[in-house]
Amino acid sequence: MPGKIIVVDDDPIVGNLTRELLADAGYEVQLISDSMVALEAIKAQKPLLAVLDILMPGIDGLTLCHQIKNEPTTQAVKVAIVSGKAFHADRQRAAKYGADLFIEKPYDIENFGAMISGLIGGAVPAPKAAPAPAPMAAVAEPKLHFTIWGCRSLSPIKAGESSAYGRASSCVSLETGGHMLIFDAGTGIQGLGEKLVRSNKHKALWLFLTQFNQDHVEGLASFACARQPGYTLNISGANDPDISLQDRIAEIFETASSKLGDVQCAFELYEMKEESYDILPGLKLTSFFANHPGTTLGFIVESEGRKTIYCPDSEIYGERGTALQDYDEKLGALCAGADLLIHDGRYTDADYQTRKDNGHSSWVSTVKFAGRNKVKRLVLFHHDDQYSDKVLDSIDAQARALIAEKGYALDFAMAREGLKISV
């Protein structure tokens, strides 16, 4: 035997294929589908190589790579990242965290073993834990009430004219059972904050951040509720392998020429993984990794038998997807039969052809995805900031025509500031 390899991949099809190919090449191979136990197995067995997927429940592959390379007892273990999430930014992060090889899925079956053999043949306040998962309970108010406060992306050239769809960046609120949840803190959160302070209604707020790009956090430092005593702001988001959630939030406030210590509200941070959490009585929130450069989350909210998904930065492969690019299949399983899907539909189909592999979807792929997976209501989100109302109106009309042509039982809307959706 040339040596031991541990494969960490939650996808049984790809994981078993990788295991079989490496076993055929003469290696002793162990497949681990639960990333949460992978590091301890690697510490105990000290294999020659760990083969890691990126998008996995529990601990993502880049974080696991970082842990392996920063643990004295395992830092000599070679690491190969094998993932369909192969954006340039993710390749750079993999190299930064010590990965020895990056192979994009779908990989060349004929040459995969040789690539691995070539690698091994070489030189041989801290954030609080997220709330524990718990069973759902009944709530008095069964409906979920969403409001769009901002739905635009940032672009290299920012259009200056006013728009019926709005110009604010990502922010969506959810009112349910007397509680307020907020998704993302783009400039749209400024209008929400002003309304909350005026109404003096919701004092305990949950903010869930999908990622830390500018268009998802640029309104946080000026969020009115953060500057008022009497509010509690619970901020949840994913941590990156080399920067804590606390440091991320501090950077946001310091960039805005203020300090985290200047915040007047009570302040709590919760690091999230790909897991389900009992956030409030009767409400389960599930976070999952989205197909977008960097560590990016999508969120599922379930209450009283209703399921809604917020996933503003996500690239659906559509017709160009393959069995080894399992993101569409994974996301489809999460979204199947959903009452509401708020999803990335940033580009026209023509623009997507020159901008694909950047972590955003065409509206065509998103509509077809929602139809195939029996989603009841779709809201196209994250409109490109360069698009005029004329372009967005055209997308609206074409999407409705496509839904009718395909016979989808799909209620449809284009996101716009002020849009209210009850589920």
CSV table of C-alpha atoms in Angstrom, one decimal:
chain,number,residue,atom,x,y,z
A,1,MET,CA,0.0,0.0,0.0
A,2,PRO,CA,1.4,3.4,-1.0
A,3,GLY,CA,-0.3,5.1,1.9
A,4,LYS,CA,-3.6,6.1,3.7
A,5,ILE,CA,-6.0,8.7,2.3
A,6,ILE,CA,-9.0,10.2,4.1
A,7,VAL,CA,-11.8,11.5,1.8
A,8,VAL,CA,-14.2,14.0,3.4
A,9,ASP,CA,-17.3,14.5,1.3
A,10,ASP,CA,-21.0,14.5,2.3
A,11,ASP,CA,-22.1,13.7,-1.3
A,12,PRO,CA,-22.4,9.9,-1.4
A,13,ILE,CA,-22.1,9.7,-5.2
A,14,VAL,CA,-18.9,11.8,-5.6
A,15,GLY,CA,-17.5,10.6,-2.3
A,16,ASN,CA,-17.7,7.0,-3.2
A,17,LEU,CA,-16.4,7.7,-6.7
A,18,THR,CA,-13.4,9.4,-5.3
A,19,ARG,CA,-12.8,6.6,-2.8
A,20,GLU,CA,-13.1,3.9,-5.5
A,21,LEU,CA,-10.7,5.7,-7.9
A,22,LEU,CA,-8.1,6.1,-5.2
A,23,ALA,CA,-8.6,2.5,-4.0
A,24,ASP,CA,-8.1,1.3,-7.6
A,25,ALA,CA,-4.8,3.3,-7.6
A,26,GLY,CA,-3.6,1.2,-4.7
A,27,TYR,CA,-4.3,3.5,-1.7
A,28,GLU,CA,-6.0,2.6,1.5
A,29,VAL,CA,-8.9,4.9,1.5
A,30,GLN,CA,-11.5,5.9,4.2
A,31,LEU,CA,-14.6,8.0,3.3
A,32,ILE,CA,-15.9,10.3,6.0
A,33,SER,CA,-19.3,11.9,5.3
A,34,ASP,CA,-19.5,13.9,8.5
A,35,SER,CA,-17.0,16.8,8.5
A,36,MET,CA,-17.5,17.4,12.2
A,37,VAL,CA,-15.6,14.2,13.0
A,38,ALA,CA,-13.0,14.4,10.2
A,39,LEU,CA,-10.3,16.4,12.1
A,40,GLU,CA,-10.2,13.9,15.0
A,41,ALA,CA,-9.9,11.0,12.5
A,42,ILE,CA,-7.1,12.8,10.7
A,43,LYS,CA,-5.3,13.5,14.0
A,44,ALA,CA,-5.6,9.9,15.0
A,45,GLN,CA,-4.6,8.3,11.7
A,46,LYS,CA,-2.3,10.9,10.2
A,47,PRO,CA,-2.9,9.9,6.6
A,48,LEU,CA,-0.6,11.0,3.8
A,49,LEU,CA,-3.5,13.0,2.3
A,50,ALA,CA,-6.9,14.5,3.1
A,51,VAL,CA,-9.2,15.0,0.2
A,52,LEU,CA,-11.8,17.7,1.1
A,53,ASP,CA,-15.0,19.0,-0.5
A,54,ILE,CA,-15.8,22.7,0.3
A,55,LEU,CA,-19.6,22.8,0.6
A,56,MET,CA,-20.3,20.4,3.5
A,57,PRO,CA,-22.7,20.6,6.5
A,58,GLY,CA,-20.9,21.2,9.8
A,59,ILE,CA,-17.4,22.4,8.9
A,60,ASP,CA,-16.7,23.5,5.3
A,61,GLY,CA,-13.7,22.2,3.5
A,62,LEU,CA,-11.7,25.4,3.6
A,63,THR,CA,-12.1,25.7,7.4
A,64,LEU,CA,-11.1,22.1,7.8
A,65,CYS,CA,-8.0,22.6,5.6
A,66,HIS,CA,-7.1,25.6,7.8
A,67,GLN,CA,-7.5,23.5,10.9
A,68,ILE,CA,-5.4,20.7,9.5
A,69,LYS,CA,-2.5,22.9,8.5
A,70,ASN,CA,-2.6,24.8,11.8
A,71,GLU,CA,-2.6,21.8,14.0
A,72,PRO,CA,1.0,20.7,14.9
A,73,THR,CA,0.1,17.0,14.8
A,74,THR,CA,-1.5,17.2,11.3
A,75,GLN,CA,0.3,20.1,9.5
A,76,ALA,CA,2.4,17.6,7.5
A,77,VAL,CA,-0.8,16.0,6.1
A,78,LYS,CA,-1.2,16.9,2.4
A,79,VAL,CA,-4.6,18.5,1.6
A,80,ALA,CA,-6.3,18.3,-1.8
A,81,ILE,CA,-9.5,20.4,-2.3
A,82,VAL,CA,-11.8,18.7,-4.7
A,83,SER,CA,-14.9,20.9,-5.2
A,84,GLY,CA,-17.4,22.2,-7.7
A,85,LYS,CA,-17.1,25.6,-5.9
A,86,ALA,CA,-14.0,26.6,-7.8
A,87,PHE,CA,-14.2,30.4,-8.0
A,88,HIS,CA,-11.0,32.2,-8.3
A,89,ALA,CA,-11.5,33.6,-4.8
A,90,ASP,CA,-11.9,30.1,-3.4
A,91,ARG,CA,-8.8,28.9,-5.1
A,92,GLN,CA,-6.9,31.8,-3.6
A,93,ARG,CA,-8.3,31.1,-0.1
A,94,ALA,CA,-7.5,27.3,-0.5
A,95,ALA,CA,-3.8,28.2,-1.3
A,96,LYS,CA,-3.7,30.7,1.6
A,97,TYR,CA,-5.0,28.1,4.1
A,98,GLY,CA,-2.3,25.6,3.0
A,99,ALA,CA,-4.0,23.4,0.4
A,100,ASP,CA,-1.5,21.5,-1.7
A,101,LEU,CA,-3.8,20.9,-4.7
A,102,PHE,CA,-7.1,22.2,-6.0
A,103,ILE,CA,-9.1,19.9,-8.3
A,104,GLU,CA,-12.4,21.2,-9.8
A,105,LYS,CA,-15.5,19.0,-10.0
A,106,PRO,CA,-16.4,17.4,-12.3
A,107,TYR,CA,-12.8,16.0,-12.4
A,108,ASP,CA,-11.3,13.9,-15.2
A,109,ILE,CA,-11.8,10.3,-14.0
A,110,GLU,CA,-9.0,9.0,-16.1
A,111,ASN,CA,-6.4,11.3,-14.7
A,112,PHE,CA,-7.7,11.8,-11.2
A,113,GLY,CA,-5.6,9.0,-9.6
A,114,ALA,CA,-2.5,10.3,-11.4
A,115,MET,CA,-3.0,13.8,-10.1
A,116,ILE,CA,-3.2,12.5,-6.5
A,117,SER,CA,-0.3,10.2,-7.0
A,118,GLY,CA,1.8,13.1,-8.3
A,119,LEU,CA,1.0,15.1,-5.2
A,120,ILE,CA,1.7,12.4,-2.7
A,121,GLY,CA,4.8,11.4,-4.6
A,122,GLY,CA,6.3,14.7,-3.8
A,123,ALA,CA,7.6,15.8,-0.4
A,124,VAL,CA,6.2,13.4,1.6
A,125,PRO,CA,-15.4,38.6,22.8
A,126,ALA,CA,-15.3,35.4,21.4
A,127,PRO,CA,-18.4,34.6,19.6
A,128,LYS,CA,-20.9,32.4,21.4
A,129,ALA,CA,-22.0,29.0,20.2
A,130,ALA,CA,-25.2,29.1,18.1
A,131,PRO,CA,-28.4,28.1,19.9
A,132,ALA,CA,-28.7,24.3,20.1
A,133,PRO,CA,-31.0,22.6,17.7
A,134,ALA,CA,-34.4,21.9,19.3
A,135,PRO,CA,-37.8,20.6,18.1
A,136,MET,CA,-40.3,23.1,16.7
A,137,ALA,CA,-43.3,24.2,18.8
A,138,ALA,CA,-46.6,25.7,17.9
A,139,VAL,CA,-46.9,29.5,17.5
A,140,ALA,CA,-49.9,31.7,17.9
A,141,GLU,CA,-49.4,33.5,14.6
A,142,PRO,CA,-49.0,31.1,11.7
A,143,LYS,CA,-48.1,33.6,9.0
A,144,LEU,CA,-44.6,34.9,8.0
A,145,HIS,CA,-44.6,38.5,6.8
A,146,PHE,CA,-41.6,39.6,4.7
A,147,THR,CA,-40.7,43.1,3.5
A,148,ILE,CA,-38.0,43.9,0.9
A,149,TRP,CA,-36.0,46.9,2.1
A,150,GLY,CA,-33.2,46.6,-0.5
A,151,CYS,CA,-32.6,44.2,-3.4
A,152,ARG,CA,-29.8,45.6,-5.6
A,153,SER,CA,-26.3,44.4,-6.0
A,154,LEU,CA,-23.2,46.5,-6.4
A,155,SER,CA,-21.6,46.8,-9.8
A,156,PRO,CA,-18.4,48.4,-11.1
A,157,ILE,CA,-20.5,51.2,-12.6
A,158,LYS,CA,-23.4,52.3,-10.3
A,159,ALA,CA,-26.4,53.6,-12.1
A,160,GLY,CA,-27.5,57.0,-10.8
A,161,GLU,CA,-31.1,57.3,-11.9
A,162,SER,CA,-34.0,56.6,-9.6
A,163,SER,CA,-35.8,53.3,-10.0
A,164,ALA,CA,-39.2,51.9,-9.2
A,165,TYR,CA,-37.3,48.8,-8.0
A,166,GLY,CA,-35.2,50.9,-5.6
A,167,ARG,CA,-31.4,51.4,-5.4
A,168,ALA,CA,-30.8,50.1,-1.9
A,169,SER,CA,-28.7,46.9,-1.4
A,170,SER,CA,-29.7,43.7,0.2
A,171,CYS,CA,-32.0,43.7,3.3
A,172,VAL,CA,-35.2,41.7,4.0
A,173,SER,CA,-37.2,41.7,7.2
A,174,LEU,CA,-39.4,39.0,8.6
A,175,GLU,CA,-42.1,39.6,11.2
A,176,THR,CA,-43.6,36.5,12.9
A,177,GLY,CA,-45.2,35.9,16.2
A,178,GLY,CA,-44.3,39.3,17.6
A,179,HIS,CA,-40.6,38.9,16.6
A,180,MET,CA,-38.4,40.6,14.0
A,181,LEU,CA,-35.8,38.8,11.9
A,182,ILE,CA,-33.6,40.7,9.5
A,183,PHE,CA,-31.6,39.2,6.6
A,184,ASP,CA,-28.5,41.1,5.5
A,185,ALA,CA,-27.5,44.7,6.3
A,186,GLY,CA,-27.1,46.5,2.9
A,187,THR,CA,-28.2,50.1,2.6
A,188,GLY,CA,-31.8,48.9,2.8
A,189,ILE,CA,-31.4,48.3,6.6
A,190,GLN,CA,-31.3,52.1,7.0
A,191,GLY,CA,-34.9,52.6,6.1
A,192,LEU,CA,-35.9,49.6,8.3
A,193,GLY,CA,-34.0,51.0,11.2
A,194,GLU,CA,-35.7,54.4,11.0
A,195,LYS,CA,-39.1,52.7,10.9
A,196,LEU,CA,-38.3,50.5,13.9
A,197,VAL,CA,-37.2,53.4,16.0
A,198,ARG,CA,-40.3,55.4,15.1
A,199,SER,CA,-42.7,52.5,15.9
A,200,ASN,CA,-40.8,51.5,19.1
A,201,LYS,CA,-42.2,48.0,18.6
A,202,HIS,CA,-39.5,45.4,18.2
A,203,LYS,CA,-36.7,45.7,20.8
A,204,ALA,CA,-35.1,42.3,20.3
A,205,LEU,CA,-33.8,41.9,16.8
A,206,TRP,CA,-32.1,39.0,15.0
A,207,LEU,CA,-29.8,39.9,12.1
A,208,PHE,CA,-28.6,37.0,9.8
A,209,LEU,CA,-25.7,37.9,7.4
A,210,THR,CA,-25.3,35.8,4.3
A,211,GLN,CA,-21.7,37.1,3.8
A,212,PHE,CA,-19.5,40.2,4.4
A,213,ASN,CA,-19.3,41.7,0.9
A,214,GLN,CA,-20.1,45.4,0.9
A,215,ASP,CA,-23.6,45.1,-0.5
A,216,HIS,CA,-24.6,42.9,2.5
A,217,VAL,CA,-23.1,44.9,5.4
A,218,GLU,CA,-22.7,48.5,4.2
A,219,GLY,CA,-25.8,49.7,6.1
A,220,LEU,CA,-25.0,48.1,9.5
A,221,ALA,CA,-22.9,50.9,10.9
A,222,SER,CA,-25.7,53.4,10.4
A,223,PHE,CA,-28.5,51.1,11.5
A,224,ALA,CA,-30.6,53.3,13.8
A,225,CYS,CA,-31.4,50.6,16.3
A,226,ALA,CA,-27.7,49.9,17.0
A,227,ARG,CA,-27.3,53.5,18.2
A,228,GLN,CA,-30.3,53.4,20.6
A,229,PRO,CA,-30.3,52.0,24.1
A,230,GLY,CA,-33.0,49.5,24.9
A,231,TYR,CA,-32.5,47.3,21.8
A,232,THR,CA,-30.9,43.9,21.7
A,233,LEU,CA,-29.1,43.1,18.4
A,234,ASN,CA,-28.2,39.4,17.8
A,235,ILE,CA,-25.9,39.1,14.8
A,236,SER,CA,-25.4,35.7,13.3
A,237,GLY,CA,-23.1,34.8,10.4
A,238,ALA,CA,-20.4,32.4,9.3
A,239,ASN,CA,-16.9,32.7,10.4
A,240,ASP,CA,-14.0,32.5,8.0
A,241,PRO,CA,-11.0,30.3,8.8
A,242,ASP,CA,-8.7,33.2,9.5
A,243,ILE,CA,-11.0,35.9,10.8
A,244,SER,CA,-13.6,35.8,13.6
A,245,LEU,CA,-17.2,37.1,13.3
A,246,GLN,CA,-16.3,39.5,16.1
A,247,ASP,CA,-13.4,41.0,14.1
A,248,ARG,CA,-15.6,41.2,11.0
A,249,ILE,CA,-18.2,43.2,12.8
A,250,ALA,CA,-15.6,45.4,14.4
A,251,GLU,CA,-14.1,46.1,10.9
A,252,ILE,CA,-17.6,47.2,9.6
A,253,PHE,CA,-18.0,49.8,12.4
A,254,GLU,CA,-14.4,51.0,12.2
A,255,THR,CA,-14.6,51.4,8.4
A,256,ALA,CA,-17.6,53.8,9.1
A,257,SER,CA,-15.3,56.0,11.3
A,258,SER,CA,-17.0,54.7,14.4
A,259,LYS,CA,-16.2,52.0,17.0
A,260,LEU,CA,-17.9,48.8,18.0
A,261,GLY,CA,-17.8,50.2,21.6
A,262,ASP,CA,-19.9,53.2,20.5
A,263,VAL,CA,-22.9,50.9,19.9
A,264,GLN,CA,-25.7,51.7,22.4
A,265,CYS,CA,-27.8,48.5,22.0
A,266,ALA,CA,-27.1,45.2,23.7
A,267,PHE,CA,-24.9,43.2,21.4
A,268,GLU,CA,-24.5,39.5,20.9
A,269,LEU,CA,-22.7,37.5,18.2
A,270,TYR,CA,-23.4,33.9,17.1
A,271,GLU,CA,-21.3,32.0,14.6
A,272,MET,CA,-23.3,29.8,12.3
A,273,LYS,CA,-22.4,26.5,10.5
A,274,GLU,CA,-24.5,24.5,8.0
A,275,GLU,CA,-27.0,23.4,10.6
A,276,SER,CA,-30.6,23.9,11.9
A,277,TYR,CA,-31.2,26.1,14.9
A,278,ASP,CA,-34.2,26.7,17.2
A,279,ILE,CA,-33.9,30.5,17.0
A,280,LEU,CA,-37.4,31.3,18.5
A,281,PRO,CA,-40.3,29.3,19.8
A,282,GLY,CA,-41.9,27.6,16.9
A,283,LEU,CA,-39.4,28.8,14.4
A,284,LYS,CA,-36.5,26.7,13.0
A,285,LEU,CA,-33.8,28.4,10.9
A,286,THR,CA,-31.4,26.3,8.8
A,287,SER,CA,-28.3,27.8,7.4
A,288,PHE,CA,-26.5,26.3,4.3
A,289,PHE,CA,-23.5,27.1,2.2
A,290,ALA,CA,-24.3,28.8,-1.1
A,291,ASN,CA,-22.4,28.5,-4.4
A,292,HIS,CA,-20.7,31.9,-4.3
A,293,PRO,CA,-17.1,33.0,-3.8
A,294,GLY,CA,-16.0,33.0,-0.2
A,295,THR,CA,-18.0,31.7,2.8
A,296,THR,CA,-21.6,32.5,1.8
A,297,LEU,CA,-24.8,31.3,3.5
A,298,GLY,CA,-28.4,30.9,2.5
A,299,PHE,CA,-31.2,30.6,5.1
A,300,ILE,CA,-34.3,28.5,5.4
A,301,VAL,CA,-37.1,29.5,7.8
A,302,GLU,CA,-39.7,27.0,8.8
A,303,SER,CA,-42.8,27.6,11.0
A,304,GLU,CA,-46.2,26.0,11.2
A,305,GLY,CA,-45.5,23.8,8.2
A,306,ARG,CA,-44.4,26.8,6.0
A,307,LYS,CA,-40.9,26.8,4.4
A,308,THR,CA,-39.2,29.9,3.0
A,309,ILE,CA,-35.7,30.4,1.6
A,310,TYR,CA,-33.5,33.5,1.4
A,311,CYS,CA,-30.5,32.9,-0.9
A,312,PRO,CA,-29.4,36.2,-2.5
A,313,ASP,CA,-25.9,35.2,-3.7
A,314,SER,CA,-26.1,31.8,-5.4
A,315,GLU,CA,-25.1,30.5,-8.8
A,316,ILE,CA,-27.4,27.8,-10.3
A,317,TYR,CA,-25.7,25.9,-13.0
A,318,GLY,CA,-28.9,24.9,-14.8
A,319,GLU,CA,-28.4,23.1,-18.1
A,320,ARG,CA,-24.6,23.2,-17.9
A,321,GLY,CA,-24.6,21.4,-14.6
A,322,THR,CA,-23.4,17.8,-14.4
A,323,ALA,CA,-23.9,14.9,-11.9
A,324,LEU,CA,-20.6,15.8,-10.3
A,325,GLN,CA,-21.6,19.5,-9.8
A,326,ASP,CA,-24.1,18.7,-7.2
A,327,TYR,CA,-25.0,22.2,-6.1
A,328,ASP,CA,-28.3,22.3,-8.1
A,329,GLU,CA,-29.3,19.0,-6.7
A,330,LYS,CA,-28.4,20.0,-3.1
A,331,LEU,CA,-30.2,23.3,-3.3
A,332,GLY,CA,-33.2,21.6,-5.0
A,333,ALA,CA,-33.6,19.2,-2.1
A,334,LEU,CA,-33.6,22.2,0.3
A,335,CYS,CA,-36.0,24.2,-1.8
A,336,ALA,CA,-38.4,21.4,-2.9
A,337,GLY,CA,-42.0,22.5,-2.3
A,338,ALA,CA,-41.0,25.7,-0.6
A,339,ASP,CA,-43.8,28.3,0.0
A,340,LEU,CA,-41.4,31.1,-0.9
A,341,LEU,CA,-38.0,31.3,-2.5
A,342,ILE,CA,-36.1,34.7,-2.6
A,343,HIS,CA,-33.2,33.9,-4.9
A,344,ASP,CA,-30.4,35.5,-6.9
A,345,GLY,CA,-31.5,36.3,-10.5
A,346,ARG,CA,-29.0,39.0,-11.1
A,347,TYR,CA,-28.4,38.6,-14.9
A,348,THR,CA,-30.2,38.4,-18.1
A,349,ASP,CA,-29.4,35.2,-19.9
A,350,ALA,CA,-27.3,37.0,-22.4
A,351,ASP,CA,-25.2,38.8,-19.8
A,352,TYR,CA,-24.8,35.6,-17.8
A,353,GLN,CA,-22.9,34.0,-20.7
A,354,THR,CA,-20.0,36.4,-20.2
A,355,ARG,CA,-20.3,36.6,-16.4
A,356,LYS,CA,-20.8,33.0,-15.3
A,357,ASP,CA,-18.7,31.4,-12.6
A,358,ASN,CA,-18.9,34.6,-10.5
A,359,GLY,CA,-21.4,33.3,-8.1
A,360,HIS,CA,-24.6,34.8,-9.5
A,361,SER,CA,-27.5,33.3,-11.5
A,362,SER,CA,-29.4,34.3,-14.6
A,363,TRP,CA,-33.1,34.8,-14.1
A,364,VAL,CA,-33.8,32.1,-16.6
A,365,SER,CA,-31.9,29.4,-14.6
A,366,THR,CA,-33.6,30.6,-11.4
A,367,VAL,CA,-37.1,30.5,-12.8
A,368,LYS,CA,-36.5,27.0,-14.3
A,369,PHE,CA,-35.0,25.8,-11.0
A,370,ALA,CA,-38.0,27.0,-9.0
A,371,GLY,CA,-40.4,25.4,-11.5
A,372,ARG,CA,-38.6,22.1,-11.5
A,373,ASN,CA,-38.5,22.0,-7.7
A,374,LYS,CA,-42.2,22.8,-7.2
A,375,VAL,CA,-41.6,26.1,-5.4
A,376,LYS,CA,-44.9,27.9,-4.8
A,377,ARG,CA,-43.7,31.5,-5.0
A,378,LEU,CA,-40.5,32.9,-6.4
A,379,VAL,CA,-39.1,36.4,-5.9
A,380,LEU,CA,-36.1,37.3,-8.1
A,381,PHE,CA,-33.6,39.2,-6.1
A,382,HIS,CA,-30.2,40.9,-6.3
A,383,HIS,CA,-30.9,42.9,-9.4
A,384,ASP,CA,-27.7,44.1,-11.2
A,385,ASP,CA,-27.3,47.8,-10.3
A,386,GLN,CA,-26.5,48.7,-13.9
A,387,TYR,CA,-29.9,47.5,-15.1
A,388,SER,CA,-32.5,50.2,-15.8
A,389,ASP,CA,-36.2,49.8,-15.0
A,390,LYS,CA,-36.7,49.0,-18.7
A,391,VAL,CA,-34.4,46.0,-18.5
A,392,LEU,CA,-36.0,44.8,-15.2
A,393,ASP,CA,-39.5,45.3,-16.6
A,394,SER,CA,-38.5,43.2,-19.6
A,395,ILE,CA,-37.1,40.4,-17.3
A,396,ASP,CA,-40.5,40.5,-15.4
A,397,ALA,CA,-42.5,40.0,-18.6
A,398,GLN,CA,-40.2,37.3,-20.0
A,399,ALA,CA,-40.2,35.4,-16.7
A,400,ARG,CA,-44.0,35.4,-16.6
A,401,ALA,CA,-44.1,34.2,-20.2
A,402,LEU,CA,-41.6,31.4,-19.5
A,403,ILE,CA,-43.6,30.3,-16.5
A,404,ALA,CA,-46.8,30.1,-18.6
A,405,GLU,CA,-44.9,28.3,-21.4
A,406,LYS,CA,-43.5,25.7,-19.1
A,407,GLY,CA,-46.8,25.3,-17.2
A,408,TYR,CA,-45.2,25.9,-13.8
A,409,ALA,CA,-47.6,26.3,-10.8
A,410,LEU,CA,-45.4,29.2,-9.7
A,411,ASP,CA,-46.4,32.6,-8.3
A,412,PHE,CA,-43.8,35.1,-9.4
A,413,ALA,CA,-42.6,38.6,-8.5
A,414,MET,CA,-39.6,40.8,-9.1
A,415,ALA,CA,-38.1,42.1,-5.8
A,416,ARG,CA,-38.6,45.8,-5.3
A,417,GLU,CA,-38.2,48.1,-2.3
A,418,GLY,CA,-41.4,48.0,-0.2
A,419,LEU,CA,-42.7,44.7,-1.6
A,420,LYS,CA,-44.5,42.8,1.1
A,421,ILE,CA,-45.1,39.1,1.0
A,422,SER,CA,-47.1,37.0,3.5
A,423,VAL,CA,-46.8,33.3,3.6
